[in-house]
Coordinates of C-alpha atoms and ligand atoms in Angstrom, one line a residue:
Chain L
X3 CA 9.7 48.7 -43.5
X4 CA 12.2 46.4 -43.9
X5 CA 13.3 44.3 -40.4
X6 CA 15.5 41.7 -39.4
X7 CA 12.6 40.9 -37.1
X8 CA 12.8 36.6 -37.2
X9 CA 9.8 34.9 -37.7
X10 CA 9.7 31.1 -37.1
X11 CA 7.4 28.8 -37.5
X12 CA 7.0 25.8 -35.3
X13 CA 5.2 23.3 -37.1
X14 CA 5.2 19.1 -37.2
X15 CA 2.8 17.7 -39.6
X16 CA 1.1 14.7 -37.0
X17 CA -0.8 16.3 -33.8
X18 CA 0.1 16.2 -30.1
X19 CA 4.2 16.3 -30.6
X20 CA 5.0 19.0 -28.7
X21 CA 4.7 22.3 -30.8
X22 CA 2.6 24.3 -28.3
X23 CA 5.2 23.3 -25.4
X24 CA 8.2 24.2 -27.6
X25 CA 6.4 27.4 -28.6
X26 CA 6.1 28.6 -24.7
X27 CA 9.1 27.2 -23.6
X28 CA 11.1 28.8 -26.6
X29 CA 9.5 32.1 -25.8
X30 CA 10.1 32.5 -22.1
X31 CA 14.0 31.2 -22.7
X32 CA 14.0 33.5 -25.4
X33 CA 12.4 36.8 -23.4
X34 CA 14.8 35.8 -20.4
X35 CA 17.6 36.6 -22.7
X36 CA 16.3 39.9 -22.9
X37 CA 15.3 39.2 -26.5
X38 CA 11.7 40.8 -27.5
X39 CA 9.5 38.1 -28.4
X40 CA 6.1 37.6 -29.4
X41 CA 4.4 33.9 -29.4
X42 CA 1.3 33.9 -31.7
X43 CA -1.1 31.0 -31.4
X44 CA -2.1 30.0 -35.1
X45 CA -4.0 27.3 -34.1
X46 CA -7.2 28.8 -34.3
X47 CA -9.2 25.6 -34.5
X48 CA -7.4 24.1 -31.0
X49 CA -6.1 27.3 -29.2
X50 CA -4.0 26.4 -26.1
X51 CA -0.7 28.3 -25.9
X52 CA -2.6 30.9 -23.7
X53 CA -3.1 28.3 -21.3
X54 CA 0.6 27.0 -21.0
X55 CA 1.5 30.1 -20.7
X56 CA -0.7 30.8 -18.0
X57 CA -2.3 33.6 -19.9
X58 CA -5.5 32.5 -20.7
X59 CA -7.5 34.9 -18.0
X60 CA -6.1 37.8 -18.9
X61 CA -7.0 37.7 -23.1
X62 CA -9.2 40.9 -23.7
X63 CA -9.0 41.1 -27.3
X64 CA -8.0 38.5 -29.6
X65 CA -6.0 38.3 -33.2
X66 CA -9.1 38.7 -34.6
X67 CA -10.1 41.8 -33.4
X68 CA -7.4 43.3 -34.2
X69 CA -7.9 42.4 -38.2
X70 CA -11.5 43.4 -37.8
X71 CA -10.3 47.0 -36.7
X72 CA -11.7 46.8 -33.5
X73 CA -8.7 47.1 -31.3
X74 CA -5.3 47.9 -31.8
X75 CA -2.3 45.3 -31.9
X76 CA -1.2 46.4 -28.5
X77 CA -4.7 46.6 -26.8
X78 CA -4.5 42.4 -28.0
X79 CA -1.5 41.6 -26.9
X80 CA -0.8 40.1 -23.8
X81 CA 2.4 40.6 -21.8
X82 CA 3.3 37.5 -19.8
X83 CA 3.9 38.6 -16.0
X84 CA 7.3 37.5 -14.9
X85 CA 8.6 38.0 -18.5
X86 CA 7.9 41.6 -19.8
X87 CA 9.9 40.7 -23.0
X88 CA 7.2 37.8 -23.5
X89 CA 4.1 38.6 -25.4
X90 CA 1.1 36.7 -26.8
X91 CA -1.0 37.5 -29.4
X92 CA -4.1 34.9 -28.7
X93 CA -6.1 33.1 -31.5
X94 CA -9.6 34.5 -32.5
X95 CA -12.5 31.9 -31.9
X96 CA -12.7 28.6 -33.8
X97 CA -15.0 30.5 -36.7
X98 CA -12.1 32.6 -37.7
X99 CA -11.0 29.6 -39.2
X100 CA -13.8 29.8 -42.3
X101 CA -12.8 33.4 -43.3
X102 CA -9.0 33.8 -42.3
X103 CA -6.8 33.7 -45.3
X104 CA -3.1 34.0 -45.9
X105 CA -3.2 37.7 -46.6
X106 CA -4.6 38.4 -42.9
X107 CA -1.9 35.9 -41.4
X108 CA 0.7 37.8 -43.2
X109 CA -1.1 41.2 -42.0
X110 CA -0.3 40.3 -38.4
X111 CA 2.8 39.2 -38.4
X112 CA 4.1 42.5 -40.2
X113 CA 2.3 44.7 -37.5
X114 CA 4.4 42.2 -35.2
X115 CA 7.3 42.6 -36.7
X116 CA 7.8 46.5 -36.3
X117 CA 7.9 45.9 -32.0
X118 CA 9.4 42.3 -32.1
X119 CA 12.5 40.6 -32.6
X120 CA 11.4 37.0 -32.5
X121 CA 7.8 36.1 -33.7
X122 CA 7.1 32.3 -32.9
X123 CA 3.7 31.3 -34.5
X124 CA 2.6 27.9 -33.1
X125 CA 1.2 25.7 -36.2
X126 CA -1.7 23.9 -36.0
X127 CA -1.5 19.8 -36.6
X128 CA -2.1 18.8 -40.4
X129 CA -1.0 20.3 -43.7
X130 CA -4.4 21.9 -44.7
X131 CA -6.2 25.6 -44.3
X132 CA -4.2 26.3 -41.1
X133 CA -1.2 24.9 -41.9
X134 CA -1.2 26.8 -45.4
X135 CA -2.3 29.9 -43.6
X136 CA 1.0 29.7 -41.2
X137 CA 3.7 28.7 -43.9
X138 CA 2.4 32.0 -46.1
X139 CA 3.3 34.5 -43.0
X140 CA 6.8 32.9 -42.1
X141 CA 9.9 33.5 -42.9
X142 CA 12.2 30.2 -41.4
X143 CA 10.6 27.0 -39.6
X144 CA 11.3 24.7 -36.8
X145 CA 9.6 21.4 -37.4
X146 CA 9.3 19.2 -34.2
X147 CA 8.9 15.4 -34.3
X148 CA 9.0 12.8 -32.0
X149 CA 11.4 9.3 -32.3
X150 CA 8.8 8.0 -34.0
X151 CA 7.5 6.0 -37.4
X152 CA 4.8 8.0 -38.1
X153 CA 5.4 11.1 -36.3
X154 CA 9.1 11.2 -38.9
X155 CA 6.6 10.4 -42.2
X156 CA 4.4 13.5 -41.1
X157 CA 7.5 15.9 -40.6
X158 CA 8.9 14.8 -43.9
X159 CA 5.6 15.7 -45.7
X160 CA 6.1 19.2 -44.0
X161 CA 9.6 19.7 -44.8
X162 CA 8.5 18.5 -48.7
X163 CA 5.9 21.5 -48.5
X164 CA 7.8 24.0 -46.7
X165 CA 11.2 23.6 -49.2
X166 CA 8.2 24.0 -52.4
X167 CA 7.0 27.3 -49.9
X168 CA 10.1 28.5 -50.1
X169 CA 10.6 28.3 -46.3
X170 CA 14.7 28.5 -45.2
X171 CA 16.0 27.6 -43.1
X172 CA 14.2 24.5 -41.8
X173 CA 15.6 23.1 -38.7
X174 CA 14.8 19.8 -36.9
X175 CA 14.4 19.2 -32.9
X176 CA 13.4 15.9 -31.8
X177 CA 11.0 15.9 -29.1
X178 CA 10.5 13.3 -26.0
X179 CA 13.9 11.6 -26.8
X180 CA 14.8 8.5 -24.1
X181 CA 18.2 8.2 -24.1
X182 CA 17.6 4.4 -22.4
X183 CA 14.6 3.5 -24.9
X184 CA 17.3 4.4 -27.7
X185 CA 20.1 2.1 -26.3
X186 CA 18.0 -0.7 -26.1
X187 CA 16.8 -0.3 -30.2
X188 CA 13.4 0.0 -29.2
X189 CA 13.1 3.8 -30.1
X190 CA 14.7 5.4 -33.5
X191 CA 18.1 6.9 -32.7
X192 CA 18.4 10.3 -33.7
X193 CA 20.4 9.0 -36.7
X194 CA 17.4 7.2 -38.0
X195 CA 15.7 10.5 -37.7
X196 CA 17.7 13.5 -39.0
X197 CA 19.1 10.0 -42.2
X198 CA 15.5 10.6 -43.3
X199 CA 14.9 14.0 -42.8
X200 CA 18.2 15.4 -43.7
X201 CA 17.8 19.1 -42.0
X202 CA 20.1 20.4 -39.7
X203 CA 19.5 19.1 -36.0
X204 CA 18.5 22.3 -33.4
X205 CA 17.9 20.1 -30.2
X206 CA 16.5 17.3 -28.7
X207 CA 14.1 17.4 -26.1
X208 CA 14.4 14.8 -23.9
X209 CA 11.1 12.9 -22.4
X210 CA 10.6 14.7 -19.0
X211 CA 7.4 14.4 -16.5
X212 CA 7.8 17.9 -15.3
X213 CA 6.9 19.0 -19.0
X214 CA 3.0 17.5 -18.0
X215 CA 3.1 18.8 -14.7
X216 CA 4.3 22.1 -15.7
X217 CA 1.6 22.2 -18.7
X218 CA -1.1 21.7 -16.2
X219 CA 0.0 24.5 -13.6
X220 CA 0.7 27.0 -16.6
X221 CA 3.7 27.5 -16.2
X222 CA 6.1 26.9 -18.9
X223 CA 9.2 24.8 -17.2
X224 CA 11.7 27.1 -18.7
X225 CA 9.7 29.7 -16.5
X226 CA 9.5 27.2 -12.9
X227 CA 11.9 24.6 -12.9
X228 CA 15.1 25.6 -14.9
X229 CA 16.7 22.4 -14.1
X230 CA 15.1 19.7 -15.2
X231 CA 16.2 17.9 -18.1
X232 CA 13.6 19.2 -20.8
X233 CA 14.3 22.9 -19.5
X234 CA 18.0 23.1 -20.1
X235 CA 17.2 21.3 -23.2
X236 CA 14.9 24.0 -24.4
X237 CA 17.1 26.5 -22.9
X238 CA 19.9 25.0 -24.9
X239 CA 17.4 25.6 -28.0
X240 CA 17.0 28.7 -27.4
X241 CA 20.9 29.7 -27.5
X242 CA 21.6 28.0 -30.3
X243 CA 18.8 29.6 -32.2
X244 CA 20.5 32.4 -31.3
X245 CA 23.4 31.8 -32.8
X246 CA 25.3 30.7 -29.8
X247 CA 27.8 27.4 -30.4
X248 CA 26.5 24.7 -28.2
X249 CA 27.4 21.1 -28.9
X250 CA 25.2 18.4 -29.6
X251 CA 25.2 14.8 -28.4
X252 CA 23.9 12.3 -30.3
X253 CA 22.8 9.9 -26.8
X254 CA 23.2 6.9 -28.8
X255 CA 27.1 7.4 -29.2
X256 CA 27.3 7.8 -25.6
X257 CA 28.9 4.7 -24.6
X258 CA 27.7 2.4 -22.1
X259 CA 26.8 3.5 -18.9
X260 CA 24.0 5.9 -20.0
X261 CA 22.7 6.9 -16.7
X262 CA 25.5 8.3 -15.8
X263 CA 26.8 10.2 -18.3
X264 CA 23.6 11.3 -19.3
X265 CA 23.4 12.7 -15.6
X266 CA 26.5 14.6 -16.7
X267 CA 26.1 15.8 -19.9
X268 CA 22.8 17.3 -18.1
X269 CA 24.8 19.2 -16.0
X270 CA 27.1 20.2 -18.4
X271 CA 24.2 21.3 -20.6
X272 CA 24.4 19.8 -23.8
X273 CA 21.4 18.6 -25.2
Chain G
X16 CA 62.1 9.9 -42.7
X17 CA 60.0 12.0 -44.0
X18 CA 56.7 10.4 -45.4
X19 CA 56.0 10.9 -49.1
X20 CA 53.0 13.0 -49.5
X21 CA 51.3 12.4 -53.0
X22 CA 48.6 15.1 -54.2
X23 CA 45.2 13.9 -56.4
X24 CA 46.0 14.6 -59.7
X25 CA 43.2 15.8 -61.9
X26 CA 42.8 14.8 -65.4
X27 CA 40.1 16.2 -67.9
X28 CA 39.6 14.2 -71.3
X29 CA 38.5 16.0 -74.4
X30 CA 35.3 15.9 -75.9
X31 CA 34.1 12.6 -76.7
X32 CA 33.2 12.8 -80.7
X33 CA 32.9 9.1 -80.9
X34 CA 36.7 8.6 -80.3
X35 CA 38.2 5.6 -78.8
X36 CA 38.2 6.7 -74.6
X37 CA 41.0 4.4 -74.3
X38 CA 43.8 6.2 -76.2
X39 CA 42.3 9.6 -75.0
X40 CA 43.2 8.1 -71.8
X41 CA 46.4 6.5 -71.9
X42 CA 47.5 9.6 -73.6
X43 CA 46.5 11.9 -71.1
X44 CA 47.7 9.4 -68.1
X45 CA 51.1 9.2 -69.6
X46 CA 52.9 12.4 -67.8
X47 CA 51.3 11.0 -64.3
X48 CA 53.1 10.2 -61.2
X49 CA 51.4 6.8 -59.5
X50 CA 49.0 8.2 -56.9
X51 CA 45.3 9.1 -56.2
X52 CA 44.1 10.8 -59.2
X53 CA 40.1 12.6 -60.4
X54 CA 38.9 12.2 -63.8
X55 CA 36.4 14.2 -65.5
X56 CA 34.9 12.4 -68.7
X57 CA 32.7 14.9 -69.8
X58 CA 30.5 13.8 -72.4
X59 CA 32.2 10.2 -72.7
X60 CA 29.2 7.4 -72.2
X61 CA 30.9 4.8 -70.1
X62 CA 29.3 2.1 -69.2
X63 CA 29.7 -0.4 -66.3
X64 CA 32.5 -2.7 -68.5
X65 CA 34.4 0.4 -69.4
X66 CA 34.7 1.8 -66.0
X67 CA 36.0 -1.1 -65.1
X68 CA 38.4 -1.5 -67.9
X69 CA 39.6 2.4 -66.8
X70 CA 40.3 1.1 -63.1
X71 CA 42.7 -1.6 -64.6
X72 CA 44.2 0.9 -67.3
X73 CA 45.1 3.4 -64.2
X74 CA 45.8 0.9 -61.6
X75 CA 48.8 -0.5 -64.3
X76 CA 50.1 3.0 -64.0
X77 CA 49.8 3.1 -60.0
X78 CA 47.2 5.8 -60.7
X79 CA 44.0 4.9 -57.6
X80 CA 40.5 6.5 -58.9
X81 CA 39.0 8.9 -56.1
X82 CA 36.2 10.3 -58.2
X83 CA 34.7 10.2 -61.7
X84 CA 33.3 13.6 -62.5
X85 CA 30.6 13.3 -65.8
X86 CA 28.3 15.0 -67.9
X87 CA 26.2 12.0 -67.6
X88 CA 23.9 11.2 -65.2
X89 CA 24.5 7.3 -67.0
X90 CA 28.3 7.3 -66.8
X91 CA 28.2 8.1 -63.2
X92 CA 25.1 5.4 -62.0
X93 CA 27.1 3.0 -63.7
X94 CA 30.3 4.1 -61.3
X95 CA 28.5 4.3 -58.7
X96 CA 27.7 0.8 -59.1
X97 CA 31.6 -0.1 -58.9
X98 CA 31.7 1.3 -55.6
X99 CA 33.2 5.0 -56.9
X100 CA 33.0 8.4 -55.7
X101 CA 31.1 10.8 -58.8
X102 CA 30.3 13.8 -59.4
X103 CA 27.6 15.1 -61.8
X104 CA 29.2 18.3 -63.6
X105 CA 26.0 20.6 -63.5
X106 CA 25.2 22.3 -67.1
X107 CA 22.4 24.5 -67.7
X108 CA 20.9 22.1 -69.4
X109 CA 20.3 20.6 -65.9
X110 CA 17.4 21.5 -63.6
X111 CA 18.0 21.4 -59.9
X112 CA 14.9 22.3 -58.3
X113 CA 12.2 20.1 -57.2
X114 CA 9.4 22.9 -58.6
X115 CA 10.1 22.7 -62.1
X116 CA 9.2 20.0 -64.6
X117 CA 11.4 17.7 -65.3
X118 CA 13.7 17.9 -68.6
X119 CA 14.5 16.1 -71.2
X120 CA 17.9 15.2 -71.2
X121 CA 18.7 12.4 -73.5
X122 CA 16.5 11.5 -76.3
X123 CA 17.3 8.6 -77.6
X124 CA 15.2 5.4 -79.8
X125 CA 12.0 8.0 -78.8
X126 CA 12.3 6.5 -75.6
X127 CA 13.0 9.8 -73.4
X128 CA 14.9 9.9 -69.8
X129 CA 13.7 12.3 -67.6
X130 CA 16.0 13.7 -65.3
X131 CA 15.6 15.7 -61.8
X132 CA 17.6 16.7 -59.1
X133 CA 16.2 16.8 -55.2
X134 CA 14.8 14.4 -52.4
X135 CA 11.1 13.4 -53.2
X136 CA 9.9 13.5 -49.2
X137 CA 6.8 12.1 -48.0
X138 CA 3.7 12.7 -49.9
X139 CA 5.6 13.6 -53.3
X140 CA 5.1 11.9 -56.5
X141 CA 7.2 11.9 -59.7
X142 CA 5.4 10.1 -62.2
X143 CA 7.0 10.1 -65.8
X144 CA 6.3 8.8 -69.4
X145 CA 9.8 7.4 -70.6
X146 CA 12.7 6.1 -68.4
X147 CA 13.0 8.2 -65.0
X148 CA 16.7 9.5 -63.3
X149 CA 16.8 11.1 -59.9
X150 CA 19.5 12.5 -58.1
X151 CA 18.3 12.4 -54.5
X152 CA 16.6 9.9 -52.4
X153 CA 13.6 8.8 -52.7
X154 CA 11.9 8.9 -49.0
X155 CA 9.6 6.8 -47.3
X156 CA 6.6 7.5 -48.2
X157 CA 7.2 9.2 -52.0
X158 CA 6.5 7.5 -55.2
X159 CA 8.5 7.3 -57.8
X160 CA 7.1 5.9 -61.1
X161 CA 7.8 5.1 -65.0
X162 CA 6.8 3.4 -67.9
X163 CA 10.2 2.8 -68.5
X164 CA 12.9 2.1 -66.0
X165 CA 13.5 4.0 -63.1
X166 CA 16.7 4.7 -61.7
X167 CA 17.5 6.3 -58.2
X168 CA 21.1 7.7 -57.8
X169 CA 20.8 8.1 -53.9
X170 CA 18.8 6.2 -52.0
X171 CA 15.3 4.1 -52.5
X172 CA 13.2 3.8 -49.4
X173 CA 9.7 4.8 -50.8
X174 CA 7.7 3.0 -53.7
X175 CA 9.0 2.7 -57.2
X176 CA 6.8 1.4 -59.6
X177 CA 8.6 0.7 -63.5
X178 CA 7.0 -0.3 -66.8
X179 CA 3.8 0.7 -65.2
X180 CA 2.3 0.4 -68.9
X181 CA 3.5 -3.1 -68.8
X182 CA 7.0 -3.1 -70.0
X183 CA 8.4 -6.3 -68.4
X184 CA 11.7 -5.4 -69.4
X185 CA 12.1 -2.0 -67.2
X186 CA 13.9 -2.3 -64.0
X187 CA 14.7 -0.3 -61.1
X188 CA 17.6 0.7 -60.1
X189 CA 19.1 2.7 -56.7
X190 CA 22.3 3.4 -54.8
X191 CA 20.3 2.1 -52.0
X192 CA 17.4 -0.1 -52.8
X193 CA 15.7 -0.3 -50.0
X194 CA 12.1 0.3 -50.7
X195 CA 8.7 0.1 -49.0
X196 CA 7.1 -1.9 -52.2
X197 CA 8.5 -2.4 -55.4
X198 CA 6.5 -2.4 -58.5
X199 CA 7.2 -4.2 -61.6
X200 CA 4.8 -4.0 -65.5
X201 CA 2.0 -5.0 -62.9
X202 CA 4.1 -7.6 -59.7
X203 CA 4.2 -5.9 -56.7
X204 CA 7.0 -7.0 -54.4
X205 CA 7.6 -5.8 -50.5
X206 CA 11.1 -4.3 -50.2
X207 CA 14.1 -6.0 -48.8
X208 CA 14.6 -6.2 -44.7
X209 CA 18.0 -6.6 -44.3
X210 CA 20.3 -3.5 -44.4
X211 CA 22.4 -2.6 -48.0
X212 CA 26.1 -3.4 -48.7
X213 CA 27.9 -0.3 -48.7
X214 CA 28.5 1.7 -52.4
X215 CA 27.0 -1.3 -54.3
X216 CA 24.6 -0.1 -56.5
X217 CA 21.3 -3.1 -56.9
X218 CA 18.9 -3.2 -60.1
X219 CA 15.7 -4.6 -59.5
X220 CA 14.5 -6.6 -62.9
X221 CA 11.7 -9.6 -63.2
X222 CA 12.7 -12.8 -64.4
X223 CA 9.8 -15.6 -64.6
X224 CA 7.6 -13.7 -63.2
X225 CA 9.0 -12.6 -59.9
X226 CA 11.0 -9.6 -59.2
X227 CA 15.2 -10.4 -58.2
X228 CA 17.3 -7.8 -57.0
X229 CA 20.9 -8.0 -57.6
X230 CA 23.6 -5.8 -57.9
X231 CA 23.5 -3.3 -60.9
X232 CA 24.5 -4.5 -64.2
X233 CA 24.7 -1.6 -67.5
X234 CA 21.7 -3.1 -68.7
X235 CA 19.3 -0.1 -68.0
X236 CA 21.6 1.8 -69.1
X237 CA 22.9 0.6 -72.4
X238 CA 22.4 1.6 -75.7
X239 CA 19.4 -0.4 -77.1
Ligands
ATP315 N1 9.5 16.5 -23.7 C1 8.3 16.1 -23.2 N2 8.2 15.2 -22.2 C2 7.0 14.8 -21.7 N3 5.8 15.2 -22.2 C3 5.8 16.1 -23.2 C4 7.0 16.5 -23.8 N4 6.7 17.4 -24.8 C5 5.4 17.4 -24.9 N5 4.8 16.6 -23.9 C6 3.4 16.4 -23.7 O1 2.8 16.0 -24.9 C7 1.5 16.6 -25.0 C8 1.3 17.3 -26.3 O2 2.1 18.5 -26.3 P1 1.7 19.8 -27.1 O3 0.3 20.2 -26.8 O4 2.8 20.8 -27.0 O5 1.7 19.2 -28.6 P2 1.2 20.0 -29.9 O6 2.1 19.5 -31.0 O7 1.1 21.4 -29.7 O8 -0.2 19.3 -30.1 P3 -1.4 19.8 -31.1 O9 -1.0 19.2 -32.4 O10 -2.6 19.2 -30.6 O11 -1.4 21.3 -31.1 C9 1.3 17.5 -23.8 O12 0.5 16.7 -22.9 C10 2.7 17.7 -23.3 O13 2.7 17.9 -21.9
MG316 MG1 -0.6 22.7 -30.1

């Protein structure tokens, strides 16, 4: 069956970036827009998007099952509480790892697609089993970096493999962006970032404390605090991924005093 | 009063077939009004003197050069180098895809230029016997390597390594040459730190032993 079912990838090459919280944020901002979504946790080796999402004590069955034949997809899949349109599709145990191949990857995801509109599978770090697994079951990608040397090298040996994978489109956001770090040179600018990685720029995230506090109260922020910075910035990514026209700023072209107008682009949800 | 709006004129010349470029263009220049004008050469190999020798023929006529179009890679690196807009007229000769091997496009004194179209990103590696074009940047990160000269029409941030069979005389050239590590026959040299002058092509060459970079002369490029 043939769908128009959208299955993204959200992937980064170097660990600890900010995939799993883009994953769970994208997903609630995505259900709340009454789009069907499912998140599935690819990271098989690491699995944690259950407990962002606050989910993690009501898994029964697990991806795995569900290839084994011992449950059916919707027997596995979790509906998230205060977002009916939000599902999760957990991770199998850390073994999985030694037998799951792309064929089972790209099993899932097409039972997925028949009841879903959005599928986000959340990548596991590096570019080996898991990573190769992922890329063979998805259709476009979000690769997430953060302003940073080495996080930009990893996302650029990503983007190399996901272009040879055949992967389109690619799109960029730049995670834990400060605006005031930039201005004062001591962070890349987001021009530094997309001049290397030439893809087209979904969002930035900017660097926002209520992303930890809300990661250890499983809660995604998009879900409990809608108005902090990094919420209306995943928010923002949400709509555009949509399709919806919302302007970027680029915060080093933002003139002098930063505070401010940061403070007001905020409000006037930009980023 | 009414501002005089002049439109780009676009010129093509014929086939090369070993004619003198000069009188193919004055001819075809002749009917002009003065103004911004394109130029396709096709198949003409123009090097970095004659490109500059076509600036002054047009500029006598009040014609301004906007963009070179060519079938060669050559011709344009060499524009480039003046500080001029190109564009590569695509054949099917040409790949444009990263996946495939690279072609042969110019045989010539057995020594063969490889050419290939795409950005080599992090972790790729073009490695080729013979002198080595790209059209794309080469990222941190990426190597790009020949035992000939390697030439970069975009920009160089990653490692280049030319005559890596120990040809002293291959250089490396780049839109941008602004690498991690430049290699030479067997010198290694850290890239520059200070940022490029805008549109001005740089070669890379060795002379007594250390490598110089200076802006791009026709050298790699000229018929040997
Ligand atoms: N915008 C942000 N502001 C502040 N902290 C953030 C932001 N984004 C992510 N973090 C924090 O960074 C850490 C890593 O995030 P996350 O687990 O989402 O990364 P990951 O890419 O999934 O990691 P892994 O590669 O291990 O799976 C977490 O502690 C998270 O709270
Ligand atoms: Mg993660």
């Amino acid at each position: 069956m043939a769908t128009n079912t959208r299955i993204i990838l959200i992937c980064s090459g170097k660990g600890g970036v900010g995939k799993t919280t883009l994953t769970a944020n994208l997903g609630i901002a995505l259900a709340r827009e009454g789009t069907k979504t499912v998140v599935l946790d690819a990271d098989f080796g690491l699995r944690n998007l259950d407990l962002l999402l606050g989910l993690e004590n009501r898994i029964i069955y697990t991806a795995q099952e569900v290839l084994e034949e011992t449950c059916r997809l919707d027997q596995a899949l979790v509906k998230h509480k205060q977002e009916p349109n939000l599902a999760l599709l957990p991770a199998g145990n850390p073994r999985m790892l030694d037998w799951l191949k792309p064929d089972d990857m790209q099993r899932i995801v097409k039972m997925l697609e028949n009841d879903f509109e959005y599928v986000l599978i959340d990548c596991p770090a590096g570019v080996e089993e898991g990573f190769k697994n992922a890329v063979s079951a998805t259709k476009e990608a979000i690769v997430v970096t953060n302003p940073e040397v080495s996080a930009v090298r990893d996302a650029d040996r990503v983007i190399g493999l996901l272009n040879t994978n055949g992967v389109k489109p690619v799109q960029l956001v730049l995670n834990r962006v400060r605006p005031k770090m930039i201005a004062n040179q001591e962070m890349l600018s987001v021009e530094d970032v997309t001049d290397i990685l030439a893809l087209p720029l979904l969002g930035l995230v900017l660097e926002d404390e209520e992303v930890i506090v809300s990661t250890n109260r499983g809660e995604p922020l998009t879900l409990s605090n809608v108005n902090s910075p990094a919420s209306i910035c995943y928010s923002n990514i949400a709509k555009r991924l949509k399709g919806e026209d919302i302007p970027l700023i680029d915060p080093a072209k933002s003139g002098s005093s930063l505070k401010n107008k940061f403070m007001r682009l905020m409000q006037t949800k930009i980023f | 009063m009414a501002e005089e709006i002049t439109e780009t004129q676009f010129i093509s010349l014929p086939p090369s077939r070993k004619a003198d470029w000069t009188k193919a263009i004055k001819a075809k220049i002749y009917p002009l009004k003065p103004g911004p004008v394109l130029i396709d050469s096709a198949d003409w190999q123009l090097g970095y003197r004659e490109i500059k020798r076509l600036k002054s023929i047009l500029e006598n006529s009040g014609l301004r050069l906007i963009c070179l179009n060519s079938d060669l890679p050559e011709t344009l690196v060499s524009a480039s180098a003046l500080g001029i807009q190109t564009h590569l007229n695509i054949t099917n000769t040409i790949n444009s895809s990263m996946q495939n091997t690279p072609k042969t496009i110019n045989e010539r004194n057995s020594q063969k230029i490889f050419f290939q179209k795409g950005t080599l990103r992090s972790g790729e590696t073009l490695e080729v016997q013979g002198d080595v074009l790209l059209l794309g940047d080469v990222n941190p990160g990426a190597h790009i390597s020949a035992s000939g000269h390697v030439m970069v029409w975009g920009r160089l941030r990653g490692v280049a390594h030319a005559g890596k069979e120990g040809n002293k005389q291959a250089t490396i050239t780049a839109l941008q040459l602004r690498p991690l590590q430049l290699r030479i026959s067997e010198v290694i040299a850290r890239g520059p730190e200070e940022k490029p002058e805008e549109g001005l092509a740089e070669e890379a060459s060795l002379e007594k032993g250390i490598i110089v970079i200076k802006p791009a002369s026709i050298r790699a490029f000229a018929d040997e």
